[in-house]
Coordinates of C-alpha atoms in Angstrom, one line a residue:
M1 CA 105.7 76.0 41.2
G2 CA 105.5 79.8 41.0
R3 CA 106.0 79.7 37.3
Q4 CA 103.3 77.2 36.8
R5 CA 100.8 79.3 38.9
W6 CA 101.7 82.4 36.8
I7 CA 101.0 80.5 33.5
A8 CA 97.7 79.2 34.8
A9 CA 96.6 82.6 35.9
A10 CA 97.6 84.0 32.4
L11 CA 95.5 81.3 30.6
L12 CA 92.5 82.0 32.9
L13 CA 92.7 85.7 32.1
L14 CA 92.8 85.0 28.5
M15 CA 89.9 82.7 28.5
T16 CA 87.9 85.0 30.7
G17 CA 88.6 87.9 28.3
A18 CA 87.6 85.8 25.2
G19 CA 84.4 84.7 26.8
A20 CA 83.5 88.3 27.8
Q21 CA 84.3 89.5 24.3
T22 CA 82.1 86.7 22.7
A23 CA 79.2 87.4 25.1
T24 CA 79.2 91.2 24.5
A25 CA 79.8 91.1 20.7
P26 CA 77.0 93.0 19.1
A27 CA 74.7 91.3 16.5
L28 CA 74.7 92.8 13.0
D29 CA 72.1 95.4 12.6
E30 CA 71.9 96.9 9.2
A31 CA 71.8 100.7 9.0
L32 CA 69.0 102.1 6.9
D33 CA 68.9 105.5 5.2
A34 CA 65.7 107.2 4.0
P35 CA 65.8 105.9 0.5
T36 CA 66.5 102.3 1.7
R37 CA 63.5 102.5 4.2
A38 CA 61.4 103.8 1.4
H39 CA 62.4 101.0 -1.0
I40 CA 61.7 98.3 1.8
I41 CA 58.3 99.7 2.6
N42 CA 57.1 100.1 -1.0
E43 CA 58.5 96.7 -2.0
Y44 CA 56.8 95.0 0.9
A45 CA 53.6 96.7 0.1
R46 CA 53.8 95.5 -3.5
R47 CA 54.4 91.9 -2.4
L48 CA 51.5 92.0 0.0
T49 CA 49.2 93.2 -2.8
E50 CA 50.3 90.6 -5.2
Q51 CA 50.9 87.5 -3.0
H52 CA 48.9 87.5 0.2
V53 CA 46.1 84.9 0.2
D54 CA 43.5 87.5 1.5
G55 CA 43.6 90.1 -1.3
P56 CA 41.3 92.8 0.1
R57 CA 43.0 92.7 3.7
A58 CA 46.5 92.8 2.1
K59 CA 45.6 95.8 0.1
A60 CA 44.4 97.6 3.2
A61 CA 47.5 96.6 5.0
A62 CA 49.8 97.7 2.0
D63 CA 48.0 101.1 1.7
D64 CA 48.4 101.7 5.4
L65 CA 52.2 101.1 5.2
R66 CA 52.6 103.6 2.3
K67 CA 50.5 106.2 4.1
R68 CA 52.6 105.8 7.4
L69 CA 55.8 106.0 5.2
A70 CA 54.5 109.2 3.6
R71 CA 53.7 110.8 7.1
G72 CA 57.3 110.1 8.2
E73 CA 56.3 107.6 10.8
Y74 CA 59.3 105.5 10.0
D75 CA 61.9 108.2 10.0
E76 CA 63.3 107.1 13.4
Q77 CA 63.6 103.6 12.4
L78 CA 67.4 103.8 11.5
T79 CA 68.2 100.1 11.6
A80 CA 66.8 96.9 10.1
R81 CA 65.9 95.5 13.5
S82 CA 63.9 98.5 14.6
L83 CA 62.2 98.9 11.3
A84 CA 61.2 95.1 11.4
A85 CA 59.7 95.5 14.8
R86 CA 57.7 98.7 13.9
V87 CA 56.4 97.4 10.5
T88 CA 55.4 94.1 12.1
R89 CA 53.3 95.9 14.6
D90 CA 51.6 98.1 12.1
L91 CA 50.7 95.0 9.9
A92 CA 49.2 93.3 12.8
A93 CA 46.9 96.2 13.5
V94 CA 45.3 95.8 10.0
A95 CA 46.0 92.2 8.9
P96 CA 46.7 90.1 11.9
D97 CA 48.4 87.0 10.5
R98 CA 51.2 84.7 12.1
H99 CA 52.8 84.4 8.7
T100 CA 52.7 88.1 7.6
Y101 CA 55.4 90.1 9.1
L102 CA 58.9 91.8 8.4
E103 CA 61.7 89.7 9.8
W104 CA 65.0 90.8 11.0
V105 CA 67.8 88.1 11.2
P106 CA 71.2 88.6 13.0
Y107 CA 73.3 87.6 10.0
D108 CA 73.9 88.6 6.4
L109 CA 71.1 86.8 4.2
G110 CA 73.5 87.1 1.3
D111 CA 76.1 85.0 2.9
E112 CA 75.3 81.3 3.0
R113 CA 78.2 80.7 5.4
Q114 CA 76.4 82.8 8.1
R115 CA 73.2 81.0 8.0
P116 CA 72.7 78.9 11.2
V117 CA 72.8 75.2 10.7
P118 CA 69.4 73.6 11.4
P119 CA 69.2 70.9 13.9
A120 CA 69.2 67.3 12.7
Q121 CA 65.5 66.1 12.0
S122 CA 66.1 62.9 13.7
A123 CA 67.5 64.5 16.9
D124 CA 64.1 64.2 18.7
N125 CA 62.8 61.2 16.7
F126 CA 61.1 63.7 14.3
G127 CA 58.8 65.0 17.0
L128 CA 57.4 61.4 17.7
R129 CA 58.3 61.8 21.4
R130 CA 56.8 58.9 23.6
F131 CA 54.5 55.9 23.7
E132 CA 53.1 54.3 26.8
T133 CA 50.0 52.5 28.0
L134 CA 47.8 54.0 30.6
A135 CA 44.9 52.3 32.6
D136 CA 42.9 49.5 30.9
N137 CA 45.7 49.4 28.3
V138 CA 44.7 52.7 26.8
G139 CA 47.5 53.7 24.3
Y140 CA 49.1 57.2 24.8
L141 CA 51.2 58.9 22.0
K142 CA 53.0 62.1 22.6
I143 CA 53.8 64.2 19.5
T144 CA 55.8 67.5 19.9
R145 CA 56.1 68.6 16.2
F146 CA 55.2 67.6 12.6
G147 CA 58.3 67.7 10.5
P148 CA 59.0 67.0 6.9
L149 CA 58.7 63.4 5.3
D150 CA 61.7 61.6 4.3
R151 CA 62.6 57.8 4.3
A152 CA 63.9 58.0 7.9
S153 CA 60.9 59.9 9.2
I154 CA 58.4 57.5 7.4
E155 CA 60.1 54.5 9.0
A156 CA 60.1 56.2 12.4
A157 CA 56.4 57.0 12.0
G158 CA 55.6 53.2 11.3
R159 CA 57.4 52.1 14.3
F160 CA 55.8 54.7 16.4
M161 CA 52.2 54.2 15.5
A162 CA 52.6 50.4 15.5
Q163 CA 53.1 50.5 19.3
A164 CA 49.5 51.5 19.7
A165 CA 47.9 49.2 17.1
D166 CA 46.6 46.6 19.6
C167 CA 45.3 49.0 22.2
P168 CA 41.5 49.2 22.6
A169 CA 41.5 52.9 22.6
L170 CA 44.1 55.6 21.9
I171 CA 45.0 59.2 23.2
I172 CA 47.2 61.2 21.0
D173 CA 48.7 64.4 22.7
V174 CA 49.6 67.4 20.4
R175 CA 49.4 70.1 23.2
D176 CA 52.2 72.5 22.5
A177 CA 52.9 70.8 19.2
G178 CA 53.4 72.7 15.9
G179 CA 55.4 72.4 12.8
D180 CA 54.8 72.8 9.1
G181 CA 54.8 69.0 8.2
Q182 CA 51.2 68.6 6.8
A183 CA 52.5 65.6 4.9
M184 CA 53.6 63.9 8.1
A185 CA 50.2 64.7 9.8
A186 CA 48.5 63.1 6.8
L187 CA 50.8 60.1 7.0
L188 CA 50.0 59.6 10.8
S189 CA 46.2 60.0 10.0
S190 CA 46.5 57.1 7.6
Y191 CA 46.9 54.8 10.7
L192 CA 43.7 56.1 12.2
L193 CA 41.3 56.3 9.3
V194 CA 39.3 54.0 6.9
D195 CA 36.7 55.0 4.4
Q196 CA 33.4 55.0 6.3
R197 CA 31.3 56.3 3.4
S198 CA 30.3 52.9 2.1
Y199 CA 30.4 49.2 3.4
I200 CA 30.9 48.0 -0.1
F201 CA 33.0 50.4 -2.0
R202 CA 35.9 51.8 0.0
D203 CA 38.7 54.0 -1.2
K204 CA 42.2 53.1 0.0
Q205 CA 43.1 56.7 0.3
L206 CA 41.1 59.6 1.8
H207 CA 41.4 63.2 0.9
L208 CA 42.0 65.3 4.0
H209 CA 42.5 68.9 3.0
D210 CA 44.2 71.2 0.5
Q211 CA 46.2 74.4 0.5
I212 CA 44.5 77.1 -1.6
D213 CA 46.0 80.3 -3.0
R214 CA 44.2 83.8 -3.3
E215 CA 42.7 82.8 -6.7
G216 CA 41.2 79.7 -5.3
H217 CA 43.7 77.3 -7.0
V218 CA 44.9 74.3 -5.1
T219 CA 48.6 74.4 -4.5
A220 CA 49.0 71.2 -2.4
E221 CA 46.7 68.3 -1.8
Y222 CA 46.9 66.1 1.4
W223 CA 45.7 62.6 1.4
T224 CA 46.0 59.4 3.5
T225 CA 48.1 56.5 2.1
S226 CA 47.5 52.9 1.8
D227 CA 51.2 52.0 1.7
L228 CA 52.2 52.1 5.3
A229 CA 55.0 50.6 7.4
G230 CA 53.7 48.8 10.4
K231 CA 50.4 47.9 11.9
R232 CA 47.5 50.4 12.0
F233 CA 45.4 51.2 14.9
G234 CA 42.4 51.3 12.6
G235 CA 39.3 53.5 11.8
Y236 CA 36.7 52.5 14.5
K237 CA 38.4 52.1 17.9
P238 CA 37.9 55.0 20.3
L239 CA 40.5 58.0 19.5
Y240 CA 41.0 61.1 21.4
V241 CA 43.3 64.1 20.4
L242 CA 44.6 66.4 23.1
V243 CA 45.0 70.1 22.2
N244 CA 45.7 73.4 23.9
E245 CA 46.3 77.1 23.3
K246 CA 49.9 76.5 21.9
T247 CA 48.8 73.7 19.4
N248 CA 49.6 75.2 16.0
G249 CA 50.2 74.8 12.3
A250 CA 50.3 71.1 11.1
A251 CA 49.2 69.9 14.5
E252 CA 46.0 71.9 14.2
G253 CA 45.5 70.4 10.8
F254 CA 45.9 66.9 12.3
A255 CA 43.3 67.4 15.0
Y256 CA 40.9 69.2 12.7
D257 CA 41.0 66.6 10.0
L258 CA 40.4 63.8 12.4
Q259 CA 37.6 65.6 14.1
Q260 CA 35.8 66.4 10.9
Y261 CA 36.1 63.1 9.1
V262 CA 32.9 61.3 10.4
K263 CA 33.9 62.5 13.9
R264 CA 36.7 60.0 14.0
A265 CA 38.4 61.6 16.9
V266 CA 37.1 63.4 19.9
V267 CA 39.2 66.5 20.4
V268 CA 39.8 67.3 24.1
G269 CA 41.3 70.5 25.7
A270 CA 41.3 74.1 24.8
P271 CA 40.9 75.9 21.5
T272 CA 44.1 75.9 19.4
L273 CA 46.2 78.8 18.3
G274 CA 44.4 79.4 14.9
D275 CA 47.1 79.0 12.2
A276 CA 45.7 77.5 9.0
R277 CA 48.0 79.4 6.5
V278 CA 51.3 78.9 4.9
G279 CA 53.8 81.6 4.6
L280 CA 56.5 82.6 2.0
K281 CA 59.8 84.3 2.9
Q282 CA 61.8 86.4 0.5
R283 CA 64.8 88.6 1.1
I284 CA 64.3 92.3 0.8
S285 CA 67.6 93.6 2.2
R286 CA 70.9 92.6 3.8
Q287 CA 69.2 91.5 7.1
L288 CA 65.6 91.8 6.3
Q289 CA 63.0 89.3 4.7
T290 CA 59.4 89.6 4.1
S291 CA 57.0 86.9 5.2
I292 CA 53.6 86.7 3.7
A293 CA 50.7 84.2 4.0
V294 CA 50.4 82.8 0.5
T295 CA 47.8 79.9 1.0
R296 CA 45.2 78.8 3.4
A297 CA 43.9 75.2 4.3
S298 CA 40.5 74.0 3.1
N299 CA 39.2 70.8 4.6
V300 CA 37.4 68.7 2.0
I301 CA 34.4 68.0 4.1
T302 CA 33.8 71.6 5.7
R303 CA 35.5 73.6 3.0
A304 CA 36.7 75.7 5.9
N305 CA 39.5 75.8 8.3
W306 CA 40.7 76.8 11.9
E307 CA 42.3 80.2 11.0
S308 CA 42.0 82.7 13.8
M309 CA 39.4 80.9 15.9
G310 CA 41.4 77.6 16.4
V311 CA 40.3 74.1 16.5
Q312 CA 37.3 73.9 18.8
P313 CA 37.5 70.9 21.2
D314 CA 34.5 68.5 21.6
R315 CA 35.2 68.4 25.3
M316 CA 36.4 71.8 26.6
T317 CA 38.8 71.6 29.5
T318 CA 42.0 73.2 30.7
S319 CA 45.3 72.0 29.2
G320 CA 46.4 70.4 32.4
A321 CA 43.1 68.4 32.9
A322 CA 42.9 67.3 29.2
L323 CA 44.7 63.9 29.7
D324 CA 42.7 62.8 32.7
T325 CA 39.5 63.8 30.8
A326 CA 40.4 61.9 27.8
L327 CA 41.4 58.8 29.8
Q328 CA 38.1 58.9 31.6
L329 CA 36.3 59.0 28.2
A330 CA 38.4 56.3 26.7
R331 CA 37.9 53.8 29.6
A332 CA 34.1 54.5 29.6
A333 CA 34.1 54.0 25.7
I334 CA 36.0 50.7 26.1
L335 CA 33.3 49.3 28.5
V336 CA 30.3 50.0 26.2
Q337 CA 32.0 49.3 22.9
P338 CA 29.8 46.9 21.1
A339 CA 31.0 43.7 19.5
T340 CA 30.3 45.1 16.0
G341 CA 32.7 47.9 16.8
K342 CA 35.5 45.4 17.6
A343 CA 34.6 43.5 14.4
R344 CA 34.9 46.7 12.4
A345 CA 38.2 47.5 14.2
A346 CA 39.5 44.0 12.9
Q347 CA 38.4 44.8 9.4
S348 CA 40.3 48.1 9.4
A349 CA 43.5 46.3 10.1
P350 CA 45.8 45.6 7.1

């Protein structure tokens, strides 16, 4: 019995020691000498000048970095982590941009084996979180992120959107949602839009927005699709999109495009984060990579976007009150919805 207790105690000590060692193991932090710091700053300044979507602002930021380097302001940044924090702060003072910064990572960028494994896209049903019916059968869809499109996510989107197809009104909640899946946002919009420009000639696909580079060239186009899995909600029934201060990226584009297309959706909540650009990341040292905003969104109707100012709600309210506000609006709209609106809703179904 005593021997068994001794063995158990020894094992416990070994496990505790291993756990403590793991918990206190320092993350990699690349040491930087003066020539390496100068190379990183000058190379980042060059990339900014050549790649950033806002040329004049990027040049000002690049010149500022070079001047700070010449004045010795980066002499005390002896590691990759500290240099990334300082450079990012200096960039934000001249060119505030969610996609333009110097990023430190706690692993060797040159060793693929050290890169963290991304979570499975299907783990949260591709961000398509929940459907339920509220008072008066108003549909409620909760989306937490907009991810990339593939066969599985397209099928999941069809099942998700079809749940709300027969509801007399719909609320889509993208509060706190983000992601860079602009193609997913366009796919989901396809279940909610029809061409309203003409009663005779209607396009099966609608052009929503583009991504444009610094030269004004279109690098990506986003359209609705007519080849959809599942039943559509349609382009006429009352539609509300909930947003807040944390709504960002593709979720903002989703809300903005629906708001601008013949006021298809009523946006309810607080102004969104204001992220309408797409960034490019490139390795610059063992543990540093540059991130630069290389394109901006351009809605085909407004020829503008929501950068910095965010998507502005049609009905301003706090994030916490947004759902109740939208539900009140939806129930009121159902009561006064004319018969012609119901007929149009039927016409928009596949």
